[in-house]
Amino acid sequence: MKKTLSILAASTALATPLAAEDLSVVGSWSSLPLHNQYEAPFWNKILPEASGGEIAVELTTHNQMSLGLGDIYPLLGQGVYDVAMTVADYAVADAPELEGLDVPLLALSADEARAMVDAARPMVADIYRDRFNSHVLAIAPYPPQVVFCNHEINNLADLEGLKVRASGRMTAKLLEALGAEGVNVSFSEVPGALQNGVVDCAVTGAGSGYSAGWWEVSTHLLPIPLGGWDSVVTAINLDKWNSLGADTQALITTQIAEGFEDPAWASAQDALVNDIACLTGNGECPSGEQRAMKLVAVSDADFDRARTILTTEVLPEWAERAGGDWAERWNDTVGKAVGVTIE
């Protein structure tokens, strides 16, 4: 992966010339909108142009490289590549405290989710520095993680006894507390698992499921955000970051916020509404052809039950597993942002 890259010809003159830099970048799932609409344009066009051609990027994705999902950030820390971005939940086996970034059911809008992420950012920065020898550049959302089922369901209680693919460890704990059986299946294997009965339901973003064709092997859509917002963390190897000049660091920090992170968040709320319309046919679908999944209504009782289980069982269990002062740090940051305290 590490190899000499050709430097793009400079097209604009910077007020303070930057030292030429090559960056090897590993993006998230290549088939999904976050990569195609925001990651690829930023790394291939926005950043190189903003640097006047002094930053050259070689971009691939972790699925194109066939990387194990749990290996993405450890390999980043070892310097196998310079920058990586993927779902934070893929790294919780090495950093259980990271589960506190993307807690289900606490943020029901993009604004609430971003407030939660912004509150968690200092914690996340410490985790990536200490666990993965990396510096956090950005945190962007997938849409809320909802439930696709190839099984008749009419409410949240109908998940009891079903085999459900979770989108992260905390989601799996929540599903188990609801009486479902959490099953570990990778995103790319879910359609086959749904079709063959390995799982009855699976959790992912509505847009991700639409793009990946889950509607072909699912009949019912339960739009309760049981999987949070599946935050995608973009980080750069800390040794690489420290080797960059202050002007280059400032340029990357500013550009990734304005050219990648802000636009991704700005589209997140509308994306959920549009994606549900695309999957169910309830409303206009700006992304393509409408599908005909059954939209299952989420009652106040369903939501209240799930939220109670989260706050009384799942979050305290995470606090014990994370250990140290993570519960206190979470309460003082994310908890204050969402009005929840881990006792």
XYZ file of C-alpha atoms in Angstrom:
343
model
C 0.000 0.000 0.000
C 2.826 2.317 0.861
C 4.486 3.394 -2.320
C 5.708 6.454 -4.117
C 2.855 8.517 -5.508
C 3.047 11.010 -8.324
C 2.470 14.588 -7.219
C -0.438 16.367 -8.840
C 0.478 19.510 -10.768
C -0.209 22.648 -8.774
C -3.135 24.614 -10.137
C -3.272 27.455 -7.653
C -0.674 29.339 -5.638
C -1.041 29.222 -1.851
C -0.356 32.244 0.275
C 2.038 30.036 2.291
C 3.468 27.228 0.127
C 2.956 23.759 1.593
C 5.499 20.991 1.530
C 4.445 18.294 -0.956
C 2.735 15.375 0.762
C 1.511 11.971 -0.396
C -1.391 10.401 1.490
C -2.533 6.803 1.162
C -6.206 6.794 2.170
C -8.532 3.870 2.907
C -12.193 4.827 2.698
C -15.336 3.137 3.981
C -17.722 0.914 2.002
C -17.257 1.778 -1.685
C -20.883 1.011 -2.617
C -22.524 3.354 -0.111
C -23.523 7.023 -0.481
C -21.174 8.324 2.233
C -18.161 7.211 0.229
C -19.439 8.072 -3.231
C -21.006 11.445 -2.408
C -18.604 12.767 0.233
C -15.435 10.747 0.872
C -14.302 10.233 -2.715
C -14.941 13.834 -3.838
C -13.124 15.186 -0.793
C -9.978 13.075 -1.103
C -9.825 12.977 -4.901
C -10.699 16.598 -5.639
C -11.428 19.021 -2.788
C -8.298 18.510 -0.699
C -5.790 18.248 -3.566
C -7.209 21.405 -5.164
C -7.250 23.294 -1.860
C -3.575 22.436 -1.398
C -2.694 23.805 -4.805
C -1.754 20.306 -5.884
C 0.747 19.845 -3.057
C -1.234 17.024 -1.431
C -1.548 13.929 -3.610
C -3.969 11.216 -2.542
C -4.187 7.554 -3.445
C -7.690 6.450 -2.412
C -9.069 2.944 -2.069
C -11.618 1.411 0.337
C -11.391 -1.274 2.974
C -13.727 -3.618 1.109
C -11.730 -3.197 -2.109
C -8.645 -4.191 -0.088
C -10.525 -7.086 1.587
C -9.464 -5.834 5.002
C -10.893 -7.430 8.115
C -13.177 -4.832 9.665
C -11.496 -5.140 13.048
C -8.068 -4.655 11.447
C -8.666 -1.270 9.826
C -7.619 0.997 12.691
C -4.865 -1.247 14.139
C -3.225 -1.314 10.699
C -3.607 2.465 10.526
C -1.799 2.776 13.838
C 1.029 0.622 12.467
C 1.420 2.943 9.491
C 0.326 0.496 6.789
C -1.567 3.451 5.304
C -1.854 7.095 6.306
C -5.603 7.710 6.674
C -8.554 5.392 7.285
C -12.257 5.809 7.833
C -14.881 3.296 8.842
C -17.603 2.655 11.402
C -16.328 3.135 14.941
C -18.219 0.046 16.104
C -15.841 -2.104 14.051
C -13.088 -1.204 16.515
C -14.813 -1.854 19.840
C -13.172 -5.250 20.354
C -9.913 -3.327 20.833
C -11.524 -0.312 22.487
C -14.781 -1.100 24.347
C -14.914 2.476 25.633
C -15.555 3.539 22.017
C -19.086 2.117 22.225
C -20.049 5.292 24.081
C -19.784 7.286 20.850
C -22.790 5.788 19.072
C -25.479 4.845 21.576
C -28.847 3.691 20.165
C -32.093 5.608 20.669
C -30.565 8.764 22.174
C -30.566 10.895 19.012
C -33.688 10.982 16.858
C -32.577 13.754 14.494
C -29.359 14.642 12.716
C -28.971 17.753 14.884
C -29.265 15.670 18.052
C -26.844 13.096 16.689
C -24.262 15.721 15.822
C -24.570 17.298 19.255
C -23.935 13.865 20.748
C -20.917 13.299 18.490
C -19.473 16.745 19.202
C -19.803 16.109 22.928
C -18.033 12.760 22.557
C -15.227 14.051 20.328
C -12.638 14.714 23.090
C -13.166 11.161 24.380
C -12.904 9.732 20.879
C -9.700 11.688 20.242
C -8.129 10.195 23.367
C -9.236 6.680 22.431
C -7.753 6.865 18.930
C -4.529 8.389 20.207
C -4.038 5.774 22.926
C -5.498 2.680 21.238
C -4.677 3.224 17.569
C -1.779 5.721 17.442
C -4.019 7.992 15.384
C -5.361 11.533 15.254
C -9.106 11.980 14.642
C -9.873 14.215 11.667
C -13.649 13.861 11.319
C -16.733 11.983 12.507
C -19.542 11.631 9.972
C -22.851 9.742 10.095
C -24.455 6.981 8.228
C -28.247 7.437 8.486
C -29.943 6.011 11.619
C -29.640 2.242 11.841
C -33.108 0.753 11.380
C -34.433 -2.804 11.213
C -34.954 -4.797 7.997
C -36.876 -8.064 8.417
C -37.619 -10.970 6.114
C -40.237 -12.026 8.645
C -43.690 -10.821 9.628
C -43.427 -8.151 12.352
C -45.976 -5.608 13.498
C -44.212 -3.994 16.452
C -41.009 -4.044 18.476
C -42.175 -6.970 20.617
C -42.266 -9.178 17.512
C -38.454 -9.160 17.440
C -38.489 -11.436 20.485
C -37.178 -14.867 19.548
C -35.911 -13.733 16.129
C -32.307 -13.896 14.929
C -31.172 -10.327 14.264
C -27.923 -9.063 12.798
C -26.783 -6.085 14.888
C -24.760 -3.140 13.586
C -22.572 -2.942 16.690
C -21.942 -4.437 20.125
C -24.220 -2.076 22.046
C -27.004 -2.714 19.537
C -26.492 -6.461 19.997
C -26.792 -6.045 23.764
C -30.004 -4.050 23.311
C -31.490 -6.656 20.983
C -30.677 -9.436 23.418
C -32.318 -7.476 26.224
C -35.406 -7.181 23.999
C -35.492 -10.970 23.687
C -33.949 -11.298 20.209
C -30.872 -13.351 19.392
C -27.987 -11.182 18.216
C -26.114 -12.714 15.278
C -22.734 -11.549 13.974
C -22.912 -11.224 10.183
C -20.806 -8.835 8.092
C -22.611 -6.178 6.059
C -21.770 -7.774 2.705
C -23.089 -11.173 3.824
C -26.446 -9.932 5.108
C -28.508 -10.365 1.893
C -27.582 -14.032 1.674
C -28.175 -14.498 5.403
C -31.647 -12.960 5.147
C -32.503 -14.985 2.080
C -31.324 -18.278 3.584
C -32.836 -17.778 7.034
C -29.509 -17.437 8.847
C -31.038 -14.236 10.241
C -34.640 -13.076 10.310
C -33.809 -9.384 10.547
C -30.795 -7.111 10.214
C -29.913 -3.599 11.360
C -28.314 -1.011 9.081
C -28.954 2.476 7.719
C -32.016 2.817 5.519
C -29.914 4.262 2.702
C -27.263 1.592 3.064
C -29.918 -1.104 2.863
C -31.465 0.534 -0.185
C -28.109 0.864 -1.976
C -27.100 -2.702 -1.107
C -30.390 -4.216 -2.257
C -31.625 -5.479 1.089
C -35.167 -4.724 -0.088
C -34.824 -7.740 -2.388
C -34.594 -10.111 0.585
C -36.630 -8.176 3.190
C -40.352 -7.601 3.547
C -40.744 -5.336 6.626
C -39.003 -2.127 7.715
C -39.084 -1.028 11.375
C -37.753 2.564 11.443
C -36.774 2.703 15.127
C -33.076 3.684 15.423
C -31.962 0.558 17.290
C -28.447 0.920 15.895
C -27.745 4.588 16.525
C -26.208 6.552 13.656
C -23.216 4.261 12.956
C -20.648 7.033 13.265
C -17.766 6.821 10.781
C -14.457 8.054 12.183
C -11.772 9.405 9.862
C -8.312 9.255 11.432
C -4.725 9.765 10.333
C -1.710 7.850 11.610
C -0.297 9.929 14.470
C 3.307 9.683 13.278
C 2.244 10.868 9.837
C 0.198 13.692 11.375
C 3.089 14.844 13.531
C 5.388 14.846 10.510
C 3.199 17.383 8.704
C 3.880 21.088 8.932
C 1.511 23.294 10.890
C 0.131 24.866 7.686
C -0.632 21.457 6.212
C -2.308 20.300 9.417
C -4.429 23.446 9.499
C -5.399 23.053 5.848
C -6.485 19.425 6.289
C -8.397 20.228 9.493
C -10.304 23.099 7.892
C -10.980 21.390 4.585
C -12.198 18.091 6.010
C -14.664 19.916 8.260
C -15.993 22.136 5.473
C -15.664 19.787 2.504
C -16.596 16.438 4.032
C -17.961 16.435 7.575
C -20.389 19.380 7.367
C -21.986 18.307 4.049
C -22.392 14.713 5.257
C -24.205 15.873 8.394
C -26.298 18.396 6.463
C -27.792 15.649 4.309
C -28.312 13.080 7.072
C -31.827 14.009 8.199
C -33.348 14.327 4.743
C -31.577 11.118 3.744
C -33.512 9.133 6.347
C -36.885 10.440 5.159
C -35.987 9.906 1.512
C -34.543 6.447 2.089
C -37.628 5.219 3.925
C -39.735 6.551 1.056
C -37.530 4.715 -1.429
C -37.768 1.435 0.485
C -41.494 1.522 1.161
C -43.024 3.612 -1.623
C -44.442 6.030 0.962
C -43.444 9.328 -0.630
C -41.147 10.412 -3.432
C -37.832 8.626 -3.960
C -35.082 10.974 -5.230
C -32.498 8.168 -5.239
C -34.080 5.922 -7.839
C -36.824 3.346 -8.104
C -39.303 2.919 -5.260
C -39.555 -0.437 -3.509
C -42.493 -1.989 -1.657
C -41.372 -2.983 1.842
C -44.047 -2.789 4.537
C -43.447 0.160 6.863
C -44.036 -0.934 10.462
C -45.259 1.860 12.726
C -43.241 2.543 15.872
C -45.514 3.205 18.828
C -44.665 5.357 21.831
C -44.843 2.197 23.934
C -42.262 0.477 21.692
C -39.900 3.398 21.931
C -40.331 3.838 25.680
C -39.678 0.142 26.298
C -36.497 0.149 24.221
C -35.256 3.382 25.809
C -35.864 2.026 29.319
C -33.900 -1.139 28.581
C -31.093 0.970 27.148
C -30.764 3.216 30.185
C -31.321 0.618 32.907
C -29.479 -2.374 31.450
C -27.361 -1.709 28.374
C -25.573 1.512 29.335
C -24.705 0.356 32.878
C -23.339 -2.899 31.443
C -21.177 -0.917 29.034
C -19.899 1.325 31.820
C -18.805 -1.715 33.805
C -17.124 -3.276 30.785
C -15.348 -0.063 29.761
C -14.103 0.439 33.312
C -11.972 3.318 34.531
C -13.610 6.733 34.524
C -15.388 6.272 31.184
C -18.885 6.346 32.693
C -18.088 9.613 34.454
C -16.577 11.091 31.287
C -19.609 9.968 29.280
C -22.030 11.474 31.812
C -20.172 14.801 31.735
C -20.165 15.004 27.920
C -22.539 12.844 25.882
C -24.906 12.307 28.808
C -25.329 16.034 29.337
C -25.957 16.542 25.616
C -28.777 13.976 25.536
C -30.102 14.269 29.090
C -29.131 10.768 30.223
C -27.038 9.753 33.233
C -25.465 6.342 33.799
C -26.037 5.529 37.466
